[in-house]
Amino acid sequence: MHINRRTAIGVLASSALVPWLHYAKNARAQALKVRHGATTVQGKAAILRYREAVSMLKSRQRHDPTSWHFQANTHWYPRTENIEDIFSTVGVSPAEAQKIEVFRALALGGPMDGQNADGVWRTCPHSASSINYDFLSWHRAYLLCIETLIESAIGEPFAMPYWDYTVAPSLPIEFRQPSNDTNALYYEQRLLNDDPALPIGAADASSSLSQEQFGFLDVTASGFSLDIESNLHGTIHVFTGTAGGMADPSYAARDPIFYLHHAAIDRLWESWRRNIPDPDPTNSAWLARTHRFIGVDGVPMTWSTEQILDTPSLGYEYDTYEEVLVAANELRPFGLGTTLEIANSRGQMGGIRVASAPVEVPLAAAELPFDAKQLTKQGTFVLTLEKVSASANPGVGYRVYLNTTSDSPPQEKAASFAGFFNLFALIEEHAEHGADGKTVTIDVTPLVRKGVVELTNLAATTLLIEPNGEPASAVSIDLVRILYSE
């Protein structure tokens, strides 16, 4: 069916995009909305309004742009999704069929007014292996769109609360109880419904908040954007939900906790931005990049990256911001401007494969230009897992330990715990995900200083990787190294 602009305008009851100027004007005219932590009094009140709105959005047909399903699919959806069923026009009136065809074009793209319009579904710019610069800005705009839909549903201003897991690392009770369909915030595909606590250390934002730059076009450092996406963001996803929920980008946005998680990530970004000189890239192409969504009445909403960098102009702020400690994890050059490799897994022919069982990997001491006794515990030690890849999203997170075994007592293992890694952003058929895999970096300086890793006996170092559940796909790791810098 050919859809002309007049048809679309009649269906959508609007003749223009909802512009960013609308938000800037409202922000100047009204007091800023405040996004509160989920455990605060104000946050809990917001969660009740959120539950009311989610219930209404879930009750709408999936082809409706203001429905929960339509908006979740904007993030991503699985290849098994029955698109024809969602946009079926069987048995409906001609007028209703025309509306559904317009909504299909908005979702998937298609001819409109003689041009091929891009759809908004499956537009989340996650990156599993390459540096991605649109992750933060896209999700900020996505949250703004969701807030407008909630405001329309409940008939009053609304600010998305954030999951304040940096101080309260448990799934809020409102998302767990009642644990049935009467609670629109309950989602069955979660790991935290019965045991709500995140693993110790999973909500640590210090690595991201200590970055000195956004990371744009800098191949020598991850920067804030990639660090928070790959580490804290992905870790929360895979330790909150299963492969049918938060652990898989194809389903993640169907879980109502998703939006509070991304409000938390947005708050951390804003905390970092407010404390870093010149925090934003100046690349003109990046600033001009547009993020398009479908809002109230099916009307497109579009922001450029430059337009969403200033939160007051968007009409909101946060109740508190995190302290930023710049350069706490900076790798400083050793000797002649290089970082030294002190141990590696090169003896593992064919690399390392992690399936469903824990894997123990012996590391070999690297050849050093001096006696290993000259290594000082005052330096910085980083564990790198390089070219980490999988054929599909594993749907689980991974714990990493040094110098312990899988059957060691829990207390001993806890003392040897190094950190987490995840492949959350590995999405099927996603063009950005190349064959090179991602590099995981974990600061193991604390383990060295505690004596868990013996600098004078690096040849005895072992690595332990444990999946948190049954992965959907095995993970391959090309190389593991421990790096040292003064």
Tab-separated table of C-alpha atoms in Angstrom:
chain	number	residue	atom	x	y	z
A	1	MET	CA	0.000	0.000	0.000
A	2	HIS	CA	1.329	3.453	-0.905
A	3	ILE	CA	1.126	5.899	1.980
A	4	ASN	CA	1.129	9.571	1.143
A	5	ARG	CA	1.807	12.385	3.569
A	6	ARG	CA	-1.856	13.397	3.730
A	7	THR	CA	-2.827	9.874	4.739
A	8	ALA	CA	-0.148	9.760	7.408
A	9	ILE	CA	-1.046	13.169	8.766
A	10	GLY	CA	-4.716	12.254	8.982
A	11	VAL	CA	-3.932	9.071	10.858
A	12	LEU	CA	-1.429	10.670	13.198
A	13	ALA	CA	-3.501	13.797	13.843
A	14	SER	CA	-0.476	15.996	13.418
A	15	SER	CA	1.339	17.764	10.588
A	16	ALA	CA	4.813	18.117	12.090
A	17	LEU	CA	7.513	16.364	14.027
A	18	VAL	CA	7.578	17.007	17.754
A	19	PRO	CA	10.656	19.225	17.874
A	20	TRP	CA	13.363	19.574	20.451
A	21	LEU	CA	12.358	23.244	20.659
A	22	HIS	CA	9.169	22.145	22.429
A	23	TYR	CA	11.261	20.765	25.286
A	24	ALA	CA	13.563	23.752	25.451
A	25	LYS	CA	10.571	26.111	25.606
A	26	ASN	CA	8.853	24.072	28.316
A	27	ALA	CA	12.045	23.826	30.338
A	28	ARG	CA	12.374	27.600	30.372
A	29	ALA	CA	8.724	28.088	31.302
A	30	GLN	CA	8.483	25.441	34.037
A	31	ALA	CA	10.551	24.142	36.896
A	32	LEU	CA	12.761	21.213	35.967
A	33	LYS	CA	11.387	17.748	36.579
A	34	VAL	CA	13.529	15.740	38.982
A	35	ARG	CA	14.411	12.102	38.450
A	36	HIS	CA	14.685	10.510	41.884
A	37	GLY	CA	16.334	7.316	43.070
A	38	ALA	CA	13.980	4.325	43.249
A	39	THR	CA	14.488	3.865	46.991
A	40	THR	CA	13.647	7.456	47.928
A	41	VAL	CA	10.158	8.564	48.966
A	42	GLN	CA	9.777	10.552	45.750
A	43	GLY	CA	11.156	7.686	43.701
A	44	LYS	CA	8.689	5.204	45.177
A	45	ALA	CA	5.816	7.561	44.412
A	46	ALA	CA	7.053	7.827	40.820
A	47	ILE	CA	7.227	4.024	40.568
A	48	LEU	CA	3.534	3.782	41.468
A	49	ARG	CA	2.649	6.185	38.655
A	50	TYR	CA	5.001	4.284	36.367
A	51	ARG	CA	3.222	1.014	37.169
A	52	GLU	CA	-0.124	2.604	36.334
A	53	ALA	CA	1.194	3.849	32.991
A	54	VAL	CA	2.922	0.578	32.074
A	55	SER	CA	-0.323	-1.276	32.699
A	56	MET	CA	-2.118	1.018	30.252
A	57	LEU	CA	0.605	0.770	27.613
A	58	LYS	CA	0.661	-3.029	27.888
A	59	SER	CA	-3.091	-3.175	27.299
A	60	ARG	CA	-2.766	-1.568	23.856
A	61	GLN	CA	-2.402	-3.535	20.641
A	62	ARG	CA	1.159	-4.244	19.605
A	63	HIS	CA	0.921	-2.285	16.351
A	64	ASP	CA	-0.082	0.852	18.267
A	65	PRO	CA	2.970	3.157	18.514
A	66	THR	CA	1.923	4.087	22.054
A	67	SER	CA	1.897	0.441	23.173
A	68	TRP	CA	4.505	-1.143	25.391
A	69	HIS	CA	5.420	-3.715	22.763
A	70	PHE	CA	5.899	-1.195	19.966
A	71	GLN	CA	8.169	0.954	22.118
A	72	ALA	CA	10.197	-2.016	23.367
A	73	ASN	CA	10.785	-3.121	19.772
A	74	THR	CA	12.248	0.304	19.058
A	75	HIS	CA	15.221	-0.874	21.113
A	76	TRP	CA	15.429	-4.303	19.455
A	77	TYR	CA	13.387	-7.417	18.830
A	78	PRO	CA	14.223	-11.065	18.115
A	79	ARG	CA	14.321	-12.467	14.610
A	80	THR	CA	11.559	-14.882	15.659
A	81	GLU	CA	9.140	-11.964	16.069
A	82	ASN	CA	5.973	-12.530	14.013
A	83	ILE	CA	5.846	-9.185	12.232
A	84	GLU	CA	2.943	-10.175	9.985
A	85	ASP	CA	0.830	-11.066	12.995
A	86	ILE	CA	1.569	-7.723	14.703
A	87	PHE	CA	0.544	-5.695	11.654
A	88	SER	CA	-2.201	-7.965	10.396
A	89	THR	CA	-5.161	-6.185	8.782
A	90	VAL	CA	-7.336	-9.279	8.525
A	91	GLY	CA	-10.891	-8.591	9.617
A	92	VAL	CA	-10.459	-4.864	10.274
A	93	SER	CA	-12.166	-1.926	8.589
A	94	PRO	CA	-10.482	-0.100	5.697
A	95	ALA	CA	-9.830	2.912	7.926
A	96	GLU	CA	-8.241	0.737	10.605
A	97	ALA	CA	-6.196	-1.122	7.977
A	98	GLN	CA	-4.889	2.204	6.722
A	99	LYS	CA	-3.779	3.154	10.230
A	100	ILE	CA	-2.026	-0.171	10.717
A	101	GLU	CA	-0.161	0.242	7.433
A	102	VAL	CA	1.055	3.664	8.565
A	103	PHE	CA	2.198	2.233	11.892
A	104	ARG	CA	3.994	-0.572	10.065
A	105	ALA	CA	5.866	1.982	7.959
A	106	LEU	CA	6.808	3.922	11.080
A	107	ALA	CA	8.144	0.772	12.714
A	108	LEU	CA	9.868	-0.982	9.836
A	109	GLY	CA	10.282	1.724	7.234
A	110	GLY	CA	8.660	1.883	3.856
A	111	PRO	CA	7.336	4.152	1.120
A	112	MET	CA	5.742	7.390	2.272
A	113	ASP	CA	5.121	10.417	0.064
A	114	GLY	CA	7.234	8.926	-2.718
A	115	GLN	CA	10.249	8.337	-0.455
A	116	ASN	CA	11.504	5.372	1.521
A	117	ALA	CA	11.277	6.369	5.183
A	118	ASP	CA	13.453	4.637	7.780
A	119	GLY	CA	11.710	2.682	10.510
A	120	VAL	CA	12.372	3.198	14.209
A	121	TRP	CA	12.395	-0.444	15.298
A	122	ARG	CA	15.731	-2.149	16.013
A	123	THR	CA	17.652	1.119	16.120
A	124	CYS	CA	19.526	0.776	19.417
A	125	PRO	CA	23.229	1.405	18.692
A	126	HIS	CA	24.871	-1.140	21.012
A	127	SER	CA	28.372	-2.309	20.224
A	128	ALA	CA	29.983	-5.565	21.288
A	129	SER	CA	33.327	-5.214	19.565
A	130	SER	CA	33.769	-1.737	18.133
A	131	ILE	CA	33.799	1.681	19.741
A	132	ASN	CA	30.267	3.047	19.722
A	133	TYR	CA	29.613	6.740	20.227
A	134	ASP	CA	25.807	6.894	20.091
A	135	PHE	CA	24.944	4.543	22.950
A	136	LEU	CA	24.472	7.269	25.589
A	137	SER	CA	22.788	9.886	23.428
A	138	TRP	CA	20.359	7.404	21.824
A	139	HIS	CA	19.193	6.056	25.184
A	140	ARG	CA	18.817	9.566	26.618
A	141	ALA	CA	16.467	10.453	23.767
A	142	TYR	CA	14.664	7.105	24.122
A	143	LEU	CA	13.916	7.852	27.781
A	144	LEU	CA	12.536	11.269	26.853
A	145	CYS	CA	10.142	9.636	24.389
A	146	ILE	CA	9.005	7.065	26.974
A	147	GLU	CA	8.403	9.825	29.529
A	148	THR	CA	6.098	11.676	27.126
A	149	LEU	CA	4.069	8.512	26.545
A	150	ILE	CA	3.755	7.957	30.291
A	151	GLU	CA	2.698	11.571	30.837
A	152	SER	CA	0.033	11.174	28.161
A	153	ALA	CA	-1.225	7.954	29.778
A	154	ILE	CA	-1.480	9.245	33.364
A	155	GLY	CA	-2.331	12.850	32.510
A	156	GLU	CA	0.371	14.539	34.577
A	157	PRO	CA	4.097	15.373	34.434
A	158	PHE	CA	6.369	12.418	34.998
A	159	ALA	CA	10.093	11.988	35.606
A	160	MET	CA	11.519	8.491	35.260
A	161	PRO	CA	12.998	7.284	38.571
A	162	TYR	CA	16.401	5.642	38.366
A	163	TRP	CA	17.530	2.349	39.845
A	164	ASP	CA	19.995	3.612	42.438
A	165	TYR	CA	22.047	0.420	42.532
A	166	THR	CA	25.301	2.231	43.337
A	167	VAL	CA	23.904	2.658	46.881
A	168	ALA	CA	21.084	0.066	46.932
A	169	PRO	CA	22.138	-2.866	44.705
A	170	SER	CA	18.887	-4.831	44.897
A	171	LEU	CA	15.906	-4.999	42.567
A	172	PRO	CA	13.222	-2.687	44.027
A	173	ILE	CA	10.391	-4.611	45.656
A	174	GLU	CA	7.771	-2.924	43.472
A	175	PHE	CA	9.188	-4.864	40.502
A	176	ARG	CA	9.033	-8.187	42.347
A	177	GLN	CA	5.775	-8.129	44.299
A	178	PRO	CA	3.064	-8.997	43.589
A	179	SER	CA	4.705	-11.611	41.377
A	180	ASN	CA	1.812	-12.011	38.968
A	181	ASP	CA	-0.025	-10.264	36.147
A	182	THR	CA	-1.706	-7.810	38.510
A	183	ASN	CA	1.676	-6.076	38.782
A	184	ALA	CA	2.604	-4.466	35.463
A	185	LEU	CA	6.202	-4.072	36.657
A	186	TYR	CA	6.707	-7.783	37.300
A	187	TYR	CA	8.587	-9.620	34.555
A	188	GLU	CA	9.062	-13.351	34.782
A	189	GLN	CA	12.348	-13.589	32.873
A	190	ARG	CA	14.530	-12.243	35.687
A	191	LEU	CA	17.249	-13.636	37.918
A	192	LEU	CA	16.466	-11.203	40.742
A	193	ASN	CA	12.777	-11.878	41.363
A	194	ASP	CA	13.440	-14.302	44.210
A	195	ASP	CA	16.917	-13.220	45.307
A	196	PRO	CA	16.899	-9.479	44.566
A	197	ALA	CA	20.525	-8.636	45.394
A	198	LEU	CA	22.993	-7.975	42.603
A	199	PRO	CA	26.387	-9.691	42.986
A	200	ILE	CA	28.838	-7.764	45.141
A	201	GLY	CA	30.740	-5.341	42.929
A	202	ALA	CA	28.345	-5.567	39.971
A	203	ALA	CA	27.145	-1.979	40.477
A	204	ASP	CA	30.604	-0.425	40.778
A	205	ALA	CA	30.783	2.701	38.609
A	206	SER	CA	34.281	3.799	39.631
A	207	SER	CA	35.979	2.625	36.435
A	208	SER	CA	33.663	4.708	34.257
A	209	LEU	CA	33.662	7.753	36.521
A	210	SER	CA	37.455	7.848	36.527
A	211	GLN	CA	37.751	8.171	32.745
A	212	GLU	CA	39.336	11.409	31.530
A	213	GLN	CA	37.583	11.622	28.179
A	214	PHE	CA	34.489	10.521	26.334
A	215	GLY	CA	36.742	8.371	24.164
A	216	PHE	CA	35.852	9.689	20.744
A	217	LEU	CA	38.200	8.486	17.991
A	218	ASP	CA	40.827	7.577	20.559
A	219	VAL	CA	41.964	4.017	19.993
A	220	THR	CA	44.364	4.088	22.946
A	221	ALA	CA	41.697	4.435	25.637
A	222	SER	CA	38.127	3.263	25.997
A	223	GLY	CA	36.846	6.496	27.514
A	224	PHE	CA	33.638	6.961	29.491
A	225	SER	CA	31.184	5.876	26.788
A	226	LEU	CA	32.638	2.465	25.955
A	227	ASP	CA	33.684	1.774	29.540
A	228	ILE	CA	30.221	2.251	31.013
A	229	GLU	CA	28.494	0.461	28.141
A	230	SER	CA	30.774	-2.584	28.253
A	231	ASN	CA	31.179	-2.847	32.007
A	232	LEU	CA	28.571	-1.503	34.443
A	233	HIS	CA	25.739	-1.254	31.913
A	234	GLY	CA	26.196	-4.734	30.489
A	235	THR	CA	26.894	-6.310	33.875
A	236	ILE	CA	23.610	-5.032	35.320
A	237	HIS	CA	21.761	-6.383	32.289
A	238	VAL	CA	23.137	-9.921	32.436
A	239	PHE	CA	22.888	-10.281	36.224
A	240	THR	CA	19.317	-8.938	36.317
A	241	GLY	CA	17.562	-10.926	33.605
A	242	THR	CA	17.680	-14.116	31.624
A	243	ALA	CA	18.089	-14.590	27.879
A	244	GLY	CA	14.363	-13.889	27.501
A	245	GLY	CA	14.691	-10.560	29.254
A	246	MET	CA	17.330	-8.087	30.382
A	247	ALA	CA	20.247	-10.351	29.413
A	248	ASP	CA	19.398	-10.130	25.708
A	249	PRO	CA	19.053	-6.793	23.841
A	250	SER	CA	16.272	-8.339	21.745
A	251	TYR	CA	14.017	-8.618	24.811
A	252	ALA	CA	15.564	-6.252	27.359
A	253	ALA	CA	13.256	-3.268	26.830
A	254	ARG	CA	10.182	-5.424	27.504
A	255	ASP	CA	11.199	-5.574	31.170
A	256	PRO	CA	10.017	-2.401	32.969
A	257	ILE	CA	13.235	-2.255	35.028
A	258	PHE	CA	15.110	-1.559	31.771
A	259	TYR	CA	14.107	2.102	31.784
A	260	LEU	CA	15.134	2.669	35.415
A	261	HIS	CA	18.459	1.031	34.608
A	262	HIS	CA	19.026	3.399	31.718
A	263	ALA	CA	17.968	6.375	33.800
A	264	ALA	CA	20.743	5.305	36.192
A	265	ILE	CA	23.249	5.125	33.325
A	266	ASP	CA	22.082	8.547	32.109
A	267	ARG	CA	22.573	9.957	35.625
A	268	LEU	CA	26.121	8.604	35.748
A	269	TRP	CA	26.841	10.149	32.347
A	270	GLU	CA	25.531	13.495	33.556
A	271	SER	CA	27.546	13.169	36.792
A	272	TRP	CA	30.671	12.602	34.722
A	273	ARG	CA	29.863	15.422	32.270
A	274	ARG	CA	29.415	17.952	35.077
A	275	ASN	CA	32.868	17.269	36.482
A	276	ILE	CA	35.035	16.894	33.389
A	277	PRO	CA	36.471	19.826	31.408
A	278	ASP	CA	35.210	19.667	27.820
A	279	PRO	CA	33.401	16.323	28.275
A	280	ASP	CA	31.686	16.234	24.885
A	281	PRO	CA	33.256	15.354	21.522
A	282	THR	CA	33.313	18.220	19.037
A	283	ASN	CA	33.037	16.027	15.959
A	284	SER	CA	30.375	17.684	13.790
A	285	ALA	CA	29.015	14.442	12.383
A	286	TRP	CA	28.487	13.063	15.895
A	287	LEU	CA	26.804	16.234	17.116
A	288	ALA	CA	24.484	16.278	14.094
A	289	ARG	CA	23.484	12.613	14.398
A	290	THR	CA	19.707	12.323	14.803
A	291	HIS	CA	17.750	9.958	17.039
A	292	ARG	CA	14.178	9.302	15.936
A	293	PHE	CA	11.337	7.759	17.919
A	294	ILE	CA	7.547	7.586	17.756
A	295	GLY	CA	5.678	9.403	20.506
A	296	VAL	CA	2.141	10.382	21.462
A	297	ASP	CA	-0.469	9.916	18.710
A	298	GLY	CA	2.168	8.143	16.624
A	299	VAL	CA	3.984	11.390	15.907
A	300	PRO	CA	7.748	11.108	15.253
A	301	MET	CA	10.057	12.736	17.792
A	302	THR	CA	13.573	13.620	16.683
A	303	TRP	CA	16.611	14.961	18.535
A	304	SER	CA	20.169	15.512	17.383
A	305	THR	CA	22.962	14.505	19.711
A	306	GLU	CA	23.868	18.162	20.209
A	307	GLN	CA	20.309	18.939	21.312
A	308	ILE	CA	20.219	16.328	24.058
A	309	LEU	CA	23.568	17.129	25.701
A	310	ASP	CA	22.100	19.848	27.937
A	311	THR	CA	19.634	18.219	30.355
A	312	PRO	CA	18.118	21.484	31.701
A	313	SER	CA	17.048	22.360	28.150
A	314	LEU	CA	15.317	18.982	28.073
A	315	GLY	CA	13.398	19.824	31.232
A	316	TYR	CA	14.897	17.466	33.812
A	317	GLU	CA	17.639	16.968	36.362
A	318	TYR	CA	18.588	14.345	38.974
A	319	ASP	CA	18.143	14.504	42.727
A	320	THR	CA	21.834	13.741	43.311
A	321	TYR	CA	24.973	13.199	41.263
A	322	GLU	CA	27.928	10.867	41.757
A	323	GLU	CA	31.365	12.053	42.775
A	324	VAL	CA	33.858	11.828	39.925
A	325	LEU	CA	37.465	10.807	40.577
A	326	VAL	CA	39.367	11.461	37.380
A	327	ALA	CA	42.277	9.273	36.285
A	328	ALA	CA	42.040	6.791	39.151
A	329	ASN	CA	42.504	3.904	36.721
A	330	GLU	CA	44.863	5.501	34.211
A	331	LEU	CA	47.586	3.233	32.857
A	332	ARG	CA	50.843	5.167	33.136
A	333	PRO	CA	53.729	4.224	30.810
A	334	PHE	CA	56.627	2.187	32.189
A	335	GLY	CA	60.193	2.758	31.111
A	336	LEU	CA	60.357	3.920	27.494
A	337	GLY	CA	56.707	4.860	27.214
A	338	THR	CA	55.289	1.334	27.104
A	339	THR	CA	53.088	-0.786	29.339
A	340	LEU	CA	54.764	-4.035	30.262
A	341	GLU	CA	53.193	-7.439	29.790
A	342	ILE	CA	54.116	-9.558	32.798
A	343	ALA	CA	51.987	-12.697	32.258
A	344	ASN	CA	49.973	-14.221	29.408
A	345	SER	CA	48.022	-17.232	28.143
A	346	ARG	CA	49.982	-17.724	24.925
A	347	GLY	CA	50.638	-21.323	25.889
A	348	GLN	CA	46.934	-22.102	25.345
A	349	MET	CA	46.952	-23.239	21.740
A	350	GLY	CA	43.774	-22.199	19.957
A	351	GLY	CA	42.817	-19.761	22.682
A	352	ILE	CA	40.350	-20.275	25.517
A	353	ARG	CA	36.801	-21.590	25.227
A	354	VAL	CA	34.233	-21.090	27.988
A	355	ALA	CA	31.002	-23.076	27.679
A	356	SER	CA	28.764	-23.991	30.615
A	357	ALA	CA	31.466	-25.221	33.004
A	358	PRO	CA	34.047	-23.085	34.844
A	359	VAL	CA	37.395	-22.870	33.055
A	360	GLU	CA	40.781	-22.659	34.745
A	361	VAL	CA	43.614	-21.240	32.653
A	362	PRO	CA	47.299	-21.333	33.657
A	363	LEU	CA	49.178	-18.158	32.781
A	364	ALA	CA	52.855	-18.032	31.906
A	365	ALA	CA	55.295	-15.401	33.123
A	366	ALA	CA	56.387	-13.062	30.339
A	367	GLU	CA	60.014	-12.259	29.659
A	368	LEU	CA	60.911	-9.011	31.416
A	369	PRO	CA	63.842	-6.654	30.707
A	370	PHE	CA	64.696	-6.765	34.424
A	371	ASP	CA	64.302	-9.011	37.453
A	372	ALA	CA	60.652	-9.511	38.425
A	373	LYS	CA	61.578	-8.461	41.963
A	374	GLN	CA	61.809	-4.886	40.660
A	375	LEU	CA	58.059	-4.821	40.031
A	376	THR	CA	56.463	-2.643	42.661
A	377	LYS	CA	53.032	-3.146	44.151
A	378	GLN	CA	52.605	0.611	43.876
A	379	GLY	CA	52.183	0.267	40.131
A	380	THR	CA	48.974	-0.454	38.231
A	381	PHE	CA	48.074	-3.998	37.178
A	382	VAL	CA	45.402	-4.677	34.573
A	383	LEU	CA	44.043	-8.020	33.398
A	384	THR	CA	43.004	-8.009	29.745
A	385	LEU	CA	40.853	-10.595	27.973
A	386	GLU	CA	41.328	-9.967	24.266
A	387	LYS	CA	39.180	-10.805	21.235
A	388	VAL	CA	36.332	-12.089	23.387
A	389	SER	CA	33.582	-13.345	21.084
A	390	ALA	CA	30.664	-15.731	20.720
A	391	SER	CA	28.486	-16.968	17.865
A	392	ALA	CA	25.374	-15.667	19.667
A	393	ASN	CA	24.521	-13.706	22.786
A	394	PRO	CA	25.391	-16.057	25.690
A	395	GLY	CA	22.641	-14.478	27.828
A	396	VAL	CA	24.704	-14.731	31.023
A	397	GLY	CA	27.431	-12.835	32.829
A	398	TYR	CA	30.879	-14.144	33.770
A	399	ARG	CA	32.900	-13.903	36.985
A	400	VAL	CA	36.689	-13.736	36.783
A	401	TYR	CA	39.087	-14.850	39.533
A	402	LEU	CA	42.850	-15.148	39.933
A	403	ASN	CA	44.656	-17.940	41.779
A	404	THR	CA	41.715	-19.946	43.024
A	405	THR	CA	39.741	-22.958	41.823
A	406	SER	CA	36.094	-23.506	41.038
A	407	ASP	CA	35.631	-25.812	44.032
A	408	SER	CA	37.364	-23.529	46.537
A	409	PRO	CA	35.353	-22.366	49.576
A	410	PRO	CA	33.225	-19.253	48.860
A	411	GLN	CA	35.243	-17.076	51.214
A	412	GLU	CA	38.504	-17.983	49.480
A	413	LYS	CA	37.006	-17.371	46.055
A	414	ALA	CA	35.661	-14.001	47.182
A	415	ALA	CA	39.175	-12.963	48.178
A	416	SER	CA	40.417	-13.864	44.681
A	417	PHE	CA	37.596	-12.196	42.762
A	418	ALA	CA	38.845	-9.886	39.987
A	419	GLY	CA	35.690	-8.690	38.228
A	420	PHE	CA	32.958	-9.380	35.684
A	421	PHE	CA	32.597	-9.387	31.939
A	422	ASN	CA	29.652	-9.759	29.591
A	423	LEU	CA	28.722	-9.908	25.919
A	424	PHE	CA	25.334	-8.264	26.350
A	425	ALA	CA	25.712	-6.106	23.255
A	426	LEU	CA	26.201	-9.081	20.949
A	427	ILE	CA	22.996	-8.834	18.907
A	428	GLU	CA	22.027	-11.128	16.070
A	429	GLU	CA	22.379	-9.628	12.603
A	430	HIS	CA	23.869	-6.408	13.987
A	431	ALA	CA	26.237	-4.878	11.454
A	432	GLU	CA	28.512	-3.273	14.028
A	433	HIS	CA	29.571	-6.542	15.560
A	434	GLY	CA	32.619	-7.709	13.701
A	435	ALA	CA	34.740	-10.805	14.052
A	436	ASP	CA	37.479	-9.210	16.115
A	437	GLY	CA	35.593	-9.500	19.396
A	438	LYS	CA	35.829	-7.173	22.364
A	439	THR	CA	38.611	-6.506	24.831
A	440	VAL	CA	37.778	-6.765	28.522
A	441	THR	CA	39.957	-4.847	30.971
A	442	ILE	CA	39.871	-5.484	34.721
A	443	ASP	CA	41.960	-3.604	37.260
A	444	VAL	CA	43.588	-6.311	39.414
A	445	THR	CA	45.849	-3.953	41.349
A	446	PRO	CA	43.952	-4.697	44.610
A	447	LEU	CA	44.643	-8.433	44.207
A	448	VAL	CA	48.336	-7.773	43.704
A	449	ARG	CA	48.524	-5.556	46.750
A	450	LYS	CA	46.738	-8.180	48.857
A	451	GLY	CA	49.235	-10.806	47.708
A	452	VAL	CA	46.717	-12.905	45.785
A	453	VAL	CA	49.008	-12.511	42.762
A	454	GLU	CA	52.670	-13.093	43.630
A	455	LEU	CA	54.932	-10.892	41.528
A	456	THR	CA	57.938	-13.089	42.222
A	457	ASN	CA	56.079	-16.207	41.107
A	458	LEU	CA	54.003	-15.116	38.114
A	459	ALA	CA	54.396	-18.542	36.510
A	460	ALA	CA	52.048	-19.899	39.185
A	461	THR	CA	49.232	-17.516	38.241
A	462	THR	CA	45.952	-19.085	37.168
A	463	LEU	CA	42.778	-17.548	35.792
A	464	LEU	CA	39.297	-18.857	36.616
A	465	ILE	CA	36.220	-17.918	34.549
A	466	GLU	CA	32.746	-18.931	35.717
A	467	PRO	CA	29.508	-18.368	33.758
A	468	ASN	CA	26.551	-17.221	35.820
A	469	GLY	CA	24.117	-19.820	34.515
A	470	GLU	CA	23.760	-21.865	31.348
A	471	PRO	CA	25.014	-19.811	28.377
A	472	ALA	CA	23.247	-19.999	25.040
A	473	SER	CA	26.605	-19.928	23.276
A	474	ALA	CA	30.206	-20.665	24.190
A	475	VAL	CA	32.628	-17.755	24.533
A	476	SER	CA	36.039	-17.702	22.877
A	477	ILE	CA	38.977	-15.675	24.218
A	478	ASP	CA	42.029	-15.289	22.032
A	479	LEU	CA	44.493	-14.036	24.636
A	480	VAL	CA	44.717	-13.178	28.330
A	481	ARG	CA	47.405	-10.841	29.643
A	482	ILE	CA	48.383	-9.084	32.834
A	483	LEU	CA	49.875	-5.641	32.182
A	484	TYR	CA	51.941	-3.494	34.510
A	485	SER	CA	52.645	0.215	34.505
A	486	GLU	CA	54.224	2.587	37.021
